[in-house]
Short mmCIF file of C-alpha atoms in Angstrom, two decimals:
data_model
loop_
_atom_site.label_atom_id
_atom_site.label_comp_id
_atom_site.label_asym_id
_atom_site.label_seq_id
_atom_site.Cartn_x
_atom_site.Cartn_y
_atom_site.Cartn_z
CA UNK A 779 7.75 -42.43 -35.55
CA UNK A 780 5.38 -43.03 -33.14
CA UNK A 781 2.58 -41.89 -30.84
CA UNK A 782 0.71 -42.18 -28.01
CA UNK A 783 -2.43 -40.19 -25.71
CA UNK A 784 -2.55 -39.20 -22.16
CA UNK A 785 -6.42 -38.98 -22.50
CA UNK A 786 -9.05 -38.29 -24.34
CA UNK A 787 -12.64 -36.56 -23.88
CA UNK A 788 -14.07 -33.41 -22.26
CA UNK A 789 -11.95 -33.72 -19.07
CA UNK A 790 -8.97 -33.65 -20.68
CA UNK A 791 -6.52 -34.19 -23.64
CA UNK A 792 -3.39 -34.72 -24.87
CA UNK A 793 -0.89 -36.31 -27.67
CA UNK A 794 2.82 -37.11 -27.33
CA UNK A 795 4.31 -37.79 -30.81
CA UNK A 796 8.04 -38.25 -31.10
CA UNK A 797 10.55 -38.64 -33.99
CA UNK A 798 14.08 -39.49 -32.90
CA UNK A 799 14.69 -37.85 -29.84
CA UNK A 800 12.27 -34.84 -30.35
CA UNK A 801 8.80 -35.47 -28.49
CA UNK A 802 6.07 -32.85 -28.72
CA UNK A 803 2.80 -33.02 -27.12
CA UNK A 804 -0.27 -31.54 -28.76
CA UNK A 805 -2.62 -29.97 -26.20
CA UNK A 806 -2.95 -30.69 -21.96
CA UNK A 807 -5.97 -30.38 -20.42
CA UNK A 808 -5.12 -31.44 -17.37
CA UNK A 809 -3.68 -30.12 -13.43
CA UNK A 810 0.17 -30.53 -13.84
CA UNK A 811 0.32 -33.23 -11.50
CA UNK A 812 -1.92 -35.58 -13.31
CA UNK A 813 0.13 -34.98 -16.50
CA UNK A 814 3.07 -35.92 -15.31
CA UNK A 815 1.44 -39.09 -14.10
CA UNK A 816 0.46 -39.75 -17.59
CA UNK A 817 3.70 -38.81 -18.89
CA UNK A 818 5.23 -41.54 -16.56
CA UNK A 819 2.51 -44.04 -17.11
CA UNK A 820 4.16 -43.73 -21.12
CA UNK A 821 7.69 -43.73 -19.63
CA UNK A 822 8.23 -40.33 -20.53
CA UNK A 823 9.39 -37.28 -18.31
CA UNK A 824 7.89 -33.53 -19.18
CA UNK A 825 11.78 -32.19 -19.31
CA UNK A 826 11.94 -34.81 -22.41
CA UNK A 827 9.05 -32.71 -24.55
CA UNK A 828 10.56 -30.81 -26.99
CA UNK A 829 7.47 -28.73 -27.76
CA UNK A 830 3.70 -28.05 -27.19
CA UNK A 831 1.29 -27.54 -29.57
CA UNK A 832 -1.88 -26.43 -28.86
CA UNK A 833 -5.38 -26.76 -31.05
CA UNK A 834 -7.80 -24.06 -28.93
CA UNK A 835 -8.43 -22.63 -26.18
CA UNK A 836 -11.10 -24.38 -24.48
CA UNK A 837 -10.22 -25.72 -21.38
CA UNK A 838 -10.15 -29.59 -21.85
CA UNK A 839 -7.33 -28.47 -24.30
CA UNK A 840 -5.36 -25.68 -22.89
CA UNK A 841 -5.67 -26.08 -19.46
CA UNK A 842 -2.58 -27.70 -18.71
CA UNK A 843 -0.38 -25.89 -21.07
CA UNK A 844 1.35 -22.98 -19.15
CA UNK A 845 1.56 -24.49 -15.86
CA UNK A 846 3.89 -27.18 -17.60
CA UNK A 847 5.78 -24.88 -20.11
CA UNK A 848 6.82 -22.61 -17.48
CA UNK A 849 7.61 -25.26 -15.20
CA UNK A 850 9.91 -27.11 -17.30
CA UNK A 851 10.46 -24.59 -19.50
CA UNK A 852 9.22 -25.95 -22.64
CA UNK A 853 8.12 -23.88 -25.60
CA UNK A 854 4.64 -23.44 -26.71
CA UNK A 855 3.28 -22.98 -30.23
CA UNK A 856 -0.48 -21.89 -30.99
CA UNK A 857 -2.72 -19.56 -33.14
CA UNK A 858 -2.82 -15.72 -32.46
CA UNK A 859 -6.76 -16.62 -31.29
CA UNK A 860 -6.13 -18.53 -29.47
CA UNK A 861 -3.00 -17.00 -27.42
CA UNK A 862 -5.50 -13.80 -27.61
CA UNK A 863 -8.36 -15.67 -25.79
CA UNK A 864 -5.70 -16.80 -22.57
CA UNK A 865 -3.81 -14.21 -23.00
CA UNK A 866 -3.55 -13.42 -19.08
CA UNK A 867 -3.06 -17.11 -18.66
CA UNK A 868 0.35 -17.08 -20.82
CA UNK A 869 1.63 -14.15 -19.88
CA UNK A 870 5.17 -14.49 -18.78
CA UNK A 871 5.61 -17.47 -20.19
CA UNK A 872 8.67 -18.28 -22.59
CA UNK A 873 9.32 -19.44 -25.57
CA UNK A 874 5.80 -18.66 -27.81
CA UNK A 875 5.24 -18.90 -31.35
CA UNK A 876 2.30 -17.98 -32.41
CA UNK A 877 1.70 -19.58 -35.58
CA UNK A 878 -0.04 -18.75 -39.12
CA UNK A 879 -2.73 -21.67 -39.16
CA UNK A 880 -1.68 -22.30 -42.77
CA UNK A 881 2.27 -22.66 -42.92
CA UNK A 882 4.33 -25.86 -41.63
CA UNK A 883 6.77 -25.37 -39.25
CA UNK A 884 9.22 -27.94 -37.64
CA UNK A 885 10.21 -29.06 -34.11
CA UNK A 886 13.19 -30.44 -34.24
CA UNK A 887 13.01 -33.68 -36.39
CA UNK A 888 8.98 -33.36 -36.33
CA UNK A 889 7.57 -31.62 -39.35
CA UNK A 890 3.66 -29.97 -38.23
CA UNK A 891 1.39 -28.77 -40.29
CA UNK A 892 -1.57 -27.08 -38.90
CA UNK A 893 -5.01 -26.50 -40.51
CA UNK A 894 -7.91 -24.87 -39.56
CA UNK A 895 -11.01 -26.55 -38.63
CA UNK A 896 -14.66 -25.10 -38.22
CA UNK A 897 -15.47 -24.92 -34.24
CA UNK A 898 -16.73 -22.62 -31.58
CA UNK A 899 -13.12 -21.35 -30.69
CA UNK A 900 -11.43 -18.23 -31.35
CA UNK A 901 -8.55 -19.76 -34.28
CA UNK A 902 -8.52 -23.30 -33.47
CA UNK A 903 -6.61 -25.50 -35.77
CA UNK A 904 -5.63 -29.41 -35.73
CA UNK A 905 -2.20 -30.82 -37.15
CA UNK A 906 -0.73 -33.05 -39.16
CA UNK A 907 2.64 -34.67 -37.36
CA UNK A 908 5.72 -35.95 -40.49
CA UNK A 909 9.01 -37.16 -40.37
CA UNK A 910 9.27 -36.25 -43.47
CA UNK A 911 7.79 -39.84 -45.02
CA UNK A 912 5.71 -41.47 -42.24
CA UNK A 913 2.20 -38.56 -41.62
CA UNK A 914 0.16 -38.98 -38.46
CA UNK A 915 -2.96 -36.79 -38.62
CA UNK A 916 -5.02 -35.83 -36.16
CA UNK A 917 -9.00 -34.40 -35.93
CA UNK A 918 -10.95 -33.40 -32.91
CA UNK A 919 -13.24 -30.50 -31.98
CA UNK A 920 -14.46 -29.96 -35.39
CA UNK A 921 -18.01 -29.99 -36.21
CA UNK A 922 -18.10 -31.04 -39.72
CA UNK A 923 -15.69 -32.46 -42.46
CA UNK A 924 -14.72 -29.37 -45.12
CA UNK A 925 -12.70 -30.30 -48.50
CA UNK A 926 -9.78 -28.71 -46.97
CA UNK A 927 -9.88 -31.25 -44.06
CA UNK A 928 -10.26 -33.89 -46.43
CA UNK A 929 -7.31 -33.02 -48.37
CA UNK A 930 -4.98 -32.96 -45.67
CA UNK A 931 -5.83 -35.29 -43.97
CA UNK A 932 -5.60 -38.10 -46.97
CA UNK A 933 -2.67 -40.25 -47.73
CA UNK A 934 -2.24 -40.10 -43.80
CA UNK A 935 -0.29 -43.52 -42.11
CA UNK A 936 -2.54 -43.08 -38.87
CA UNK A 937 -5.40 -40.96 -37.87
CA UNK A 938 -7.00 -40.16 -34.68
CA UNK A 939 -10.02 -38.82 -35.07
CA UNK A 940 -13.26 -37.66 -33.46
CA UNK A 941 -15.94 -39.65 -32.76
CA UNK A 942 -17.90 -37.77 -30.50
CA UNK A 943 -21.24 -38.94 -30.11
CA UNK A 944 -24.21 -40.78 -31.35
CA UNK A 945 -27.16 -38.51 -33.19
CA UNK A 946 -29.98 -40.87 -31.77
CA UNK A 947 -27.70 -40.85 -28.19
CA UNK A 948 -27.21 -37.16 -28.39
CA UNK A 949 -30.92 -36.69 -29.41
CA UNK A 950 -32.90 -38.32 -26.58
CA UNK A 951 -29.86 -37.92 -23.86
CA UNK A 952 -30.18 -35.36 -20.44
CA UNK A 953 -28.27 -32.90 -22.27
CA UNK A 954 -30.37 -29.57 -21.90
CA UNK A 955 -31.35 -28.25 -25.70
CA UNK A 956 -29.10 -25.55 -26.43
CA UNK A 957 -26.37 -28.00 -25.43
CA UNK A 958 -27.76 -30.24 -27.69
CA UNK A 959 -27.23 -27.73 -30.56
CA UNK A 960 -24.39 -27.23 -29.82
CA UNK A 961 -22.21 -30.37 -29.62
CA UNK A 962 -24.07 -31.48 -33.05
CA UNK A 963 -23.51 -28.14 -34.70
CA UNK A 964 -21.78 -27.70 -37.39
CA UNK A 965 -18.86 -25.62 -35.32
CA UNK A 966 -19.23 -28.37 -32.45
CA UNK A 967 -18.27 -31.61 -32.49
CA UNK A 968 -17.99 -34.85 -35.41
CA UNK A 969 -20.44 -37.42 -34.58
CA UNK A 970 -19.83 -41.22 -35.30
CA UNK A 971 -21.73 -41.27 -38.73
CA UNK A 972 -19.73 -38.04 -39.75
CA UNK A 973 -16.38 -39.43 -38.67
CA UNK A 974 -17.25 -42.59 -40.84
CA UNK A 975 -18.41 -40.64 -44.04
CA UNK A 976 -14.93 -38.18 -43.96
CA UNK A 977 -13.11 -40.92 -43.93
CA UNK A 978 -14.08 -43.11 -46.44
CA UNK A 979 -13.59 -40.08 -48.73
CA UNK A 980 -9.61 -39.57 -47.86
CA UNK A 981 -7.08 -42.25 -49.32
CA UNK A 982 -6.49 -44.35 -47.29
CA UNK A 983 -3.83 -46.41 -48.66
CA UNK A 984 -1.08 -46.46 -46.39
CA UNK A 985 -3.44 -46.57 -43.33
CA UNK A 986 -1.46 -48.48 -40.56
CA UNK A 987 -3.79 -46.99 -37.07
CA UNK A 988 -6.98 -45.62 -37.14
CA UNK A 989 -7.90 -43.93 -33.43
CA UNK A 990 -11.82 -43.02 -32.37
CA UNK A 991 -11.21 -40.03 -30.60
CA UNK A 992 -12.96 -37.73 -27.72
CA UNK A 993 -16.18 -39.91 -27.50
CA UNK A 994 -18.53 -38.60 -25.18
CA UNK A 995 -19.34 -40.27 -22.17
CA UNK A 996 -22.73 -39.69 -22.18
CA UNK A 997 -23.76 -39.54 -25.78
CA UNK A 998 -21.04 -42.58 -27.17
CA UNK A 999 -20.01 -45.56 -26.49
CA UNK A 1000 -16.53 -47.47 -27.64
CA UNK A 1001 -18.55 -50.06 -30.05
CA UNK A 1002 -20.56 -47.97 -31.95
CA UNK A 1003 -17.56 -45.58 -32.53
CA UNK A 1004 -15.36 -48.75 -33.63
CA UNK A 1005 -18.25 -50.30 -35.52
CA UNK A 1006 -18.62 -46.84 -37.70
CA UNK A 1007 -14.75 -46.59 -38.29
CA UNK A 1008 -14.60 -50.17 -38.75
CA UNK A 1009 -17.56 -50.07 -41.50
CA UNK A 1010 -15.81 -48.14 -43.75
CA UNK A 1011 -11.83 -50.09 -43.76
CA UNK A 1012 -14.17 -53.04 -43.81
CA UNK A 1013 -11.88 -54.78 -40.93
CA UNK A 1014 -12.82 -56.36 -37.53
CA UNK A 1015 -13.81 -53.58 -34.87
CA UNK A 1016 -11.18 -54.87 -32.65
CA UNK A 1017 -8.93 -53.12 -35.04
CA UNK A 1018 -9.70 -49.95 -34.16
CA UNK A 1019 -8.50 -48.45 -31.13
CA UNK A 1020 -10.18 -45.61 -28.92
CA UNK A 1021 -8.63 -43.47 -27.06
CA UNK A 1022 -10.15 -43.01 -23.45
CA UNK A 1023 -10.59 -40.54 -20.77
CA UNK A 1024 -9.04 -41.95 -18.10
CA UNK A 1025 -6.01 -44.07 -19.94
CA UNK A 1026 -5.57 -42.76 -23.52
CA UNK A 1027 -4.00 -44.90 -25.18
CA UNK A 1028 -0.58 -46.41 -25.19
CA UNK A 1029 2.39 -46.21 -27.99
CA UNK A 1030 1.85 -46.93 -31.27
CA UNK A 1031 4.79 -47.27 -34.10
CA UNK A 1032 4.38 -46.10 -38.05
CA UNK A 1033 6.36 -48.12 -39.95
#
């Protein structure tokens, strides 16, 4: 099992995970052309996806998502909200399952369980990615940690989760006030302190990756996101990796 990120952050995201030969890619925020650039950049081609899965329906998430199914006619698997809040926008296409944010469904040889999450989105939910042994979970766009987060998400073999921003960055940034409120809300987005406190409350046993996830450019920066992870698995901050805007970051194998 293994996984891998086209890119990271409020211009765009996405997550290729792939189990044998299935590959499924969770979210795509970006133009089709500049996700098939990333797809090659990871050696993959879109007509090798097996599935997309999508979180929400903001933009930085979803943008990307029909364009490429109905291209390359790849099926597409997301929340009645969110389907209902782009509903124009997939019209037409094939292949949707909308999903019920608290039952596991496979694709193909990958096992995903979804679970909802509190932000400012119509039914957004995060997953969990299995191959039945090996769990990769995943956390972004969620404003704060709930017990039923926690529980999922523990006993996980790799995590990639959101670290956001800084409170005292976020705090005296440019950021106009009701922006302000609502990126550190409690339906906006995990700041580094928060990310650091969830998960030194999971079990973290079998942790083989840990990933800092959609940091803001503005209100974050890569140390103090890896020196809040890193705090916490008491390891060297080199050991954590963050995922970036403009690369992602490249494949990594659970053993």
């Amino acid at each position: 099992m293994r996984f891998a990120s086209l890119g990271s952050g409020s211009e765009g995201n996405g997550l290729v995970v792939q189990v044998g030969a299935n590959c499924v890619l969770m979210d795509c925020g970006f133009s089709l052309n500049e996700t098939l650039l990333r797809l090659e950049r990871l050696g993959m081609a879109a007509n090798s996806l097996s599935g997309i899965v999508v979180t929400h329906e903001h933009g930085d998430h979803i943008d990307g998502v029909a364009r490429l199914a109905r291209k390359f006619g790849i099926p597409v698997w997301l929340t009645h909200g969110t389907r209902h809040a782009r509903r124009d926008e997939f019209d037409g296409v094939p292949g949707i399952t909308e999903i019920n944010p608290h039952q596991a469904f496979s694709i193909g040889d990958i096992q995903v369980q979804p679970y909802l999450v509190p932000h400012d989105a119509a039914e957004p939910v995060q997953f969990v990615f299995s191959d039945g042994t090996r769990r990769l979970g995943v956390l972004t766009d969620a404003g704060c940690s709930t017990p039923h987060i926690e529980a999922t998400l523990s006993g996980c073999h790799a995590l990639v989760l959101e670290c956001n921003h800084d409170t005292a960055m976020l705090a005296n940034g440019t950021y106009p006030a009701s922006l302000k409120q609502r990126v550190g809300g409690r339906f906006g987005h995990l700041n580094n302190a928060d990310a650091a406190a969830l998960l030194r409350r999971l079990d973290r046993r079998w942790l083989q990756h840990v990933v800092a996830a959609h940091l803001s450019r503005s209100n974050n920066t890569p140390q103090l996101a890896m020196r809040a992870l890193s705090s916490v698995l008491d390891c060297d901050e080199s050991w954590i990796t963050v995922a970036t805007q403009e690369t992602g970051f490249s494949w990594r194998e659970i053993y």
